[in-house]
Short mmCIF file of C-alpha atoms in Angstrom, two decimals:
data_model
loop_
_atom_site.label_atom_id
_atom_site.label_comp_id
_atom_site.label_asym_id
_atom_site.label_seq_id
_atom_site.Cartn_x
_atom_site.Cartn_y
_atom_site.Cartn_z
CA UNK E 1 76.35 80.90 101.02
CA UNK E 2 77.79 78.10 103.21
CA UNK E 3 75.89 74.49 103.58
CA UNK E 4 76.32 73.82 107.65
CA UNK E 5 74.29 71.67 109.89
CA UNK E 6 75.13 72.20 113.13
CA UNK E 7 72.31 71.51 115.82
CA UNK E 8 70.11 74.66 115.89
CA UNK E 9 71.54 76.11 112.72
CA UNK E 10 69.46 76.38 109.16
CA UNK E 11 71.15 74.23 106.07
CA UNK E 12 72.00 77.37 104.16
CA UNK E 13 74.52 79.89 106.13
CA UNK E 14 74.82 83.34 104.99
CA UNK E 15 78.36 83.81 104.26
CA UNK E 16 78.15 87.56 105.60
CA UNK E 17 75.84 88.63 108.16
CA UNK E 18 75.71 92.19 109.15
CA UNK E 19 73.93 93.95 111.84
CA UNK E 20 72.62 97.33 113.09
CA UNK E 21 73.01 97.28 116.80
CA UNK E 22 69.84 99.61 118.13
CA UNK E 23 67.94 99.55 120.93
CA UNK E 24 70.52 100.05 123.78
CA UNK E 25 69.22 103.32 124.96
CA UNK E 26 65.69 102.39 124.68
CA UNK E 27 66.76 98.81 126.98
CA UNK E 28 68.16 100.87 129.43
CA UNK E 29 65.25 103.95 129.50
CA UNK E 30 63.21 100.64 130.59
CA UNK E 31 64.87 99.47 133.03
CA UNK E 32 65.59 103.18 134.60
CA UNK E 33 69.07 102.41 133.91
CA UNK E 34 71.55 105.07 132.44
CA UNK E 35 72.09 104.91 128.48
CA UNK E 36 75.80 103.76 129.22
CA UNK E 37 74.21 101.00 130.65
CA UNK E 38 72.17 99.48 128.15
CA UNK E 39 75.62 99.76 125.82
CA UNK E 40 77.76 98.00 128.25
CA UNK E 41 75.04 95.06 127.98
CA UNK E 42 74.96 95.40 124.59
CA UNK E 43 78.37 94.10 124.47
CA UNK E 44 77.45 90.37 125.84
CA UNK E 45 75.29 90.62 122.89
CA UNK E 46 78.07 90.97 120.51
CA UNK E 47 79.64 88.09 122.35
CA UNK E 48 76.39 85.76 121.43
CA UNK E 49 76.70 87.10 117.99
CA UNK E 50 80.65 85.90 117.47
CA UNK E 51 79.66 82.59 119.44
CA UNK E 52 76.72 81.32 116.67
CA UNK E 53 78.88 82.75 113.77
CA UNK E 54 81.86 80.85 114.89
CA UNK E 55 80.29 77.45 115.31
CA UNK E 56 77.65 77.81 112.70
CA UNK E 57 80.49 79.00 110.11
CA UNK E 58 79.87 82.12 108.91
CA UNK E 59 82.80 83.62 107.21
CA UNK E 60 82.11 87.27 107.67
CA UNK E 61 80.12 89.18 110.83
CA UNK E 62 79.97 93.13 110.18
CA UNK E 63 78.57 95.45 113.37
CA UNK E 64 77.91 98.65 112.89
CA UNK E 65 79.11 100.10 116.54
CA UNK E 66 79.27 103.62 116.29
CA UNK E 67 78.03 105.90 112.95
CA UNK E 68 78.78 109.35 111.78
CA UNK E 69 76.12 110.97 113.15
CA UNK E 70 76.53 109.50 116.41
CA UNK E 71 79.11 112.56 117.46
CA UNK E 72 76.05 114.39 118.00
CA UNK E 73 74.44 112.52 120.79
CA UNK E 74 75.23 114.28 123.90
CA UNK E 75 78.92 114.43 125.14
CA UNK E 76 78.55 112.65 128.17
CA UNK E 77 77.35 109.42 126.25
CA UNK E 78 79.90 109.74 123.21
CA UNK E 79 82.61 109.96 125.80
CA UNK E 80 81.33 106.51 127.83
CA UNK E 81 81.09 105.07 124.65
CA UNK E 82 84.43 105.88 123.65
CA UNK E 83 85.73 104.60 127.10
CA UNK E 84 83.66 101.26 125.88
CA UNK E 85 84.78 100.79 123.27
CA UNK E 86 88.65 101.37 124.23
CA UNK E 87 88.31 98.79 127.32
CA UNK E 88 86.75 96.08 124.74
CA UNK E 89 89.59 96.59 122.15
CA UNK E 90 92.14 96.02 124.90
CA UNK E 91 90.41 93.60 127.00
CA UNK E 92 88.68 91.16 124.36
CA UNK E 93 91.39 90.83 121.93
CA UNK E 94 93.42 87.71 123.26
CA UNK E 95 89.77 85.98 123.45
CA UNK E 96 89.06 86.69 119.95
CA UNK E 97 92.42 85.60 118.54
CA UNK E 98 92.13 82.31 121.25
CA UNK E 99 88.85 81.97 119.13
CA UNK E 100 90.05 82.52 115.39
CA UNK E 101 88.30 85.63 114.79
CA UNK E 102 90.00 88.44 113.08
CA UNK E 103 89.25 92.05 113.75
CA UNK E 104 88.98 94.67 110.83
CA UNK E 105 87.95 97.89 111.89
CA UNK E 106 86.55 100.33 109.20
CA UNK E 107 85.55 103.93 108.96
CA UNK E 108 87.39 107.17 109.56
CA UNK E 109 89.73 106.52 112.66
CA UNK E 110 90.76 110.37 112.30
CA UNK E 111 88.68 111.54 114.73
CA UNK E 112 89.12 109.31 117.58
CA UNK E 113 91.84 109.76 120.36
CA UNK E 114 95.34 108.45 119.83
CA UNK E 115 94.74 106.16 121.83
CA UNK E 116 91.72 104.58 120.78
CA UNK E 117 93.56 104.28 117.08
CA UNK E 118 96.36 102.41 118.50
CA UNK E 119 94.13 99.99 120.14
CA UNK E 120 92.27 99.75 117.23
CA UNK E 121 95.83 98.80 115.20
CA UNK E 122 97.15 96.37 117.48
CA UNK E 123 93.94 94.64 117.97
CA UNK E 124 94.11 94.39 114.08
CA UNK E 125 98.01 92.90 114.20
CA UNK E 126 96.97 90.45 116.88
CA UNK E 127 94.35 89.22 115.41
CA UNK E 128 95.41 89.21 111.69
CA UNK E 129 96.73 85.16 111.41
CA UNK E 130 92.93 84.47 112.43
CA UNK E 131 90.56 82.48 109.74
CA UNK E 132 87.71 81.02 111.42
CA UNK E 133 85.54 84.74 111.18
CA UNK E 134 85.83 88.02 110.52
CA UNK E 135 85.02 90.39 112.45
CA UNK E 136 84.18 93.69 110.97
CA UNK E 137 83.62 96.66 113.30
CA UNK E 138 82.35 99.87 111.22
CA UNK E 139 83.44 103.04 114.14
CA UNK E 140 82.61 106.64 112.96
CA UNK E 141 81.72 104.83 109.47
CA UNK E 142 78.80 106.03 107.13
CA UNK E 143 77.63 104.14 103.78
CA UNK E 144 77.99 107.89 101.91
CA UNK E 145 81.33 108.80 103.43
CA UNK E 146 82.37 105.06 102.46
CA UNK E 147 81.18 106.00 98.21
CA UNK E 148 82.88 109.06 98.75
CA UNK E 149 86.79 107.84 99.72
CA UNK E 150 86.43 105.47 97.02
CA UNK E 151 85.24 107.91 94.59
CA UNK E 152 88.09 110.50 95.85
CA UNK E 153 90.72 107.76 95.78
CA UNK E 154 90.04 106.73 92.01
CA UNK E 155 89.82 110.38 91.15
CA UNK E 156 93.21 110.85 92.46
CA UNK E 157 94.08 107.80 89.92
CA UNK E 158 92.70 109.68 87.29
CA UNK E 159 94.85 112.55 88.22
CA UNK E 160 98.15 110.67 88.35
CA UNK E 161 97.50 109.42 84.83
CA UNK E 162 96.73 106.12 86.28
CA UNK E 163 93.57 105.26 84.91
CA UNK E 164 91.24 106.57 82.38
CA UNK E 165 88.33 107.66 83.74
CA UNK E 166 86.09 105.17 81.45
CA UNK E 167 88.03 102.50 83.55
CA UNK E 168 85.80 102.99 86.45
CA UNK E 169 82.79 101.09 87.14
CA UNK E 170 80.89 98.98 89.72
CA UNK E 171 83.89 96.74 90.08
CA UNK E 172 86.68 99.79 90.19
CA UNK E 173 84.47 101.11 92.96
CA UNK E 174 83.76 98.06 94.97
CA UNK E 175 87.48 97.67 94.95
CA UNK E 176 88.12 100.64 97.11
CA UNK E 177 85.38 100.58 99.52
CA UNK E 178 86.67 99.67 102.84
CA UNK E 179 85.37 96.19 102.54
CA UNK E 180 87.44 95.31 99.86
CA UNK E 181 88.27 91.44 99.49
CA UNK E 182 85.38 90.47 101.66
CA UNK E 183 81.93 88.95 100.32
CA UNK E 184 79.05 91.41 100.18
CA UNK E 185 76.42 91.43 103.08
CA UNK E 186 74.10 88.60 102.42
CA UNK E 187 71.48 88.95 105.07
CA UNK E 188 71.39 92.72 106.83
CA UNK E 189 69.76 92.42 110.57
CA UNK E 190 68.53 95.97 112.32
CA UNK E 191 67.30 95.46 116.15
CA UNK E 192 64.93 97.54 118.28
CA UNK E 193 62.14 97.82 115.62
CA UNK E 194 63.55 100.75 113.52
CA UNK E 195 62.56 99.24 109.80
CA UNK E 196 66.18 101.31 107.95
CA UNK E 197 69.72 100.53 106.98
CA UNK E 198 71.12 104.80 108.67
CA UNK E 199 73.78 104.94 106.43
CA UNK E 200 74.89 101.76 106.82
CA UNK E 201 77.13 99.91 104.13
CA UNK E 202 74.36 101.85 101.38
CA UNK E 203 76.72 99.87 98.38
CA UNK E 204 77.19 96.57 99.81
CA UNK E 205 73.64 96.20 100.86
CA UNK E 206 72.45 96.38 97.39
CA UNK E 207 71.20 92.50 97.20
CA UNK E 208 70.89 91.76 100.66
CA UNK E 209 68.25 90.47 102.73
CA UNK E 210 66.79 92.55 105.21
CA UNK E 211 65.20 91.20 108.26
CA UNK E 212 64.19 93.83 111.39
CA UNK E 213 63.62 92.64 114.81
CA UNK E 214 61.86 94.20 117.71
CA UNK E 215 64.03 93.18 120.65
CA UNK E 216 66.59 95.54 121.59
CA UNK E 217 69.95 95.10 121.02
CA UNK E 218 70.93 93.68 124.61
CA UNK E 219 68.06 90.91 124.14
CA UNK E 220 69.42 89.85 120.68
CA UNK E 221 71.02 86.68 121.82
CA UNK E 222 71.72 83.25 120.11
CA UNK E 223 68.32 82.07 119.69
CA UNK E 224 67.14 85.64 118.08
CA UNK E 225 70.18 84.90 115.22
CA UNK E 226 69.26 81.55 114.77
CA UNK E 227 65.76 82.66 113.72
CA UNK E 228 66.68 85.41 111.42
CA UNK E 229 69.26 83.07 109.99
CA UNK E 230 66.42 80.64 109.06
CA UNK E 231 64.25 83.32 107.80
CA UNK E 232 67.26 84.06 105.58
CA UNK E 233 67.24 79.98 104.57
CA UNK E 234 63.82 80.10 103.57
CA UNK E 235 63.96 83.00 101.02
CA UNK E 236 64.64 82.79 97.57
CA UNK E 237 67.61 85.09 95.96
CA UNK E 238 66.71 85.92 92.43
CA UNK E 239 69.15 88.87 91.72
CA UNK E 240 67.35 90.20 88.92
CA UNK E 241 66.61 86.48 87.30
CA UNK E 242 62.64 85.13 87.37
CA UNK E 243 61.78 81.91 89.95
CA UNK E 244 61.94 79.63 87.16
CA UNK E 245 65.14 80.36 86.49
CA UNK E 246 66.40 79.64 89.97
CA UNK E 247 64.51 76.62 90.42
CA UNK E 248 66.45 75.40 86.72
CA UNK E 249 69.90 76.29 88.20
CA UNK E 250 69.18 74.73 91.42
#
C-alpha cells in the first residue's frame, strides 16, 4: 500500500484498485434511455476513475469492461459496445499517454474483430513508456478462463521437458496469469448493488477487500472512490495472522 496525502485522499492508498463496472443498463432503463446509452456515460466514469488514481497515486487501476459471458447479451448491444469500445481505444489514447497512464489489455483478444485487436496493440505500444498508472482493461476476460491458460501453458512446460510437474505451485501459477508482474488487487469495488466478483480476477482476488456500492456505474464519480478508498484505510489486513500480531508489526 502507498502512504499519500493529497487533499480528499485517505493516508493509506491501495496500490491496486480494481473495479466491476455494473449498473449501465439499469442507469439508462431509468432514464428511458437506450442501454448503449448508459455505457457511453459510463465511460466519463472511467475518466473520474483514472483522474483520482493518478493524483492520489495508485500504481495499478484494473476495469473489468466486457466479460465472457457478455457475448450473450443481445447482438445489437454487443455490437454498440464493440463500436465503444473501438472509438475509446483510438480516441483516448494520446490523453492517456499525455497523462502517464499505460494501457494493458487482458483476456482473449481472439474473438474480437481485426480491427479492434490492432487498436488494442497500438494503444498498448503508445502507451508502454508510461509510469504514473496502469491501466488494466480485462475485454472478453473471465477469472476461470484466466486459471485455465496458465494451467495449459505450464502443462505444455511439462510436456517439453521443461519443468517437473512438482515445480508448480501458487507462485508457478501466478506467474502466468495475465497479470503477471503487477501487484495483486488490494481493494475490489462492484457498482450497481450486485454483492459478487462474476468471474472476475477469481485468483488475484484471494486477499482483497471487497466493498459494493449501490450507485450505478455512470454515478460512480470521484467522490464515490474517495469513500471506498477510505473504507479500504480503515480496515485491518490480517492475511491469516491474529490482530495482535498486526498491531506488534505495526
Amino acid at each position: 500500500m502507498n502512504k499519500k496525502n493529497p487533499a480528499g485522499s485517505p493516508a493509506v492508498v491501495p496500490r491496486h484498485i480494481a473495479i466491476i463496472m455494473d449498473g449501465n443498463n439499469r442507469w439508462a432503463r431509468k432514464r428511458l434511455m437506450p442501454g448503449v446509452a448508459g455505457h457511453k456515460a459510463g465511460v466519463d466514469a472511467v475518466k473520474a476513475m483514472i483522474e483520482v488514481c493518478v493524483e492520489d497515486g495508485v500504481e495499478v487501476l484494473t476495469l473489468f469492461a466486457f466479460s465472457s459471458e457478455n457475448w450473450q447479451r443481445p447482438e445489437e448491444e454487443v455490437g454498440a459496445l464493440m463500436e465503444l469500445f473501438l472509438g475509446a481505444l483510438r480516441r483516448e489514447v494520446r490523453k492517456l499517454g499525455e497523462n502517464g497512464v499505460r494501457l494493458r489489455i487482458i483476456g482473449d483478444r481472439s474473438r474480437f474483430s481485426r480491427d479492434i485487436q490492432q487498436a488494442m496493440a497500438d494503444a498498448e505500444q503508445q502507451t508502454a513508456h508510461c509510469s504514473r498508472l496502469t491501466l488494466v482493461v480485462a475485454a472478453n476476460y473471465g477469472g476461470q478462463w484466466d486459471m485455465a491458460q496458465a494451467a495449459r501453458s505450464l502443462a505444455e512446460d511439462v510436456a517439453r521437458g521443461e519443468r517437473m510437474p512438482s515445480s508448480i505451485d501458487e507462485q508457478a501459477i501466478e506467474q502466468r496469469l495475465s497479470t503477471s508482474g503487477l501487484p495483486l488487487p488490494d481493494l475490489c469495488i462492484r457498482t450497481g448493488g450486485e454483492k459478487r466478483i462474476s468471474n472476475f480476477l477469481l485468483w488475484q482476488l484471494a486477499y482483497a477487500e471487497l466493498y459494493f456500492s449501490d450507485l450505478y456505474w455512470p454515478d460512480f464519480k470521484q467522490a464515490a472512490l474517495r469513500d471506498a478508498m477510505h473504507d479500504f484505510a480503515g480496515r485491518q489486513r490480517r492475511f491469516g495472522k491474529t490482530s495482535e500480531q498486526i498491531a506488534a508489526e505495526s
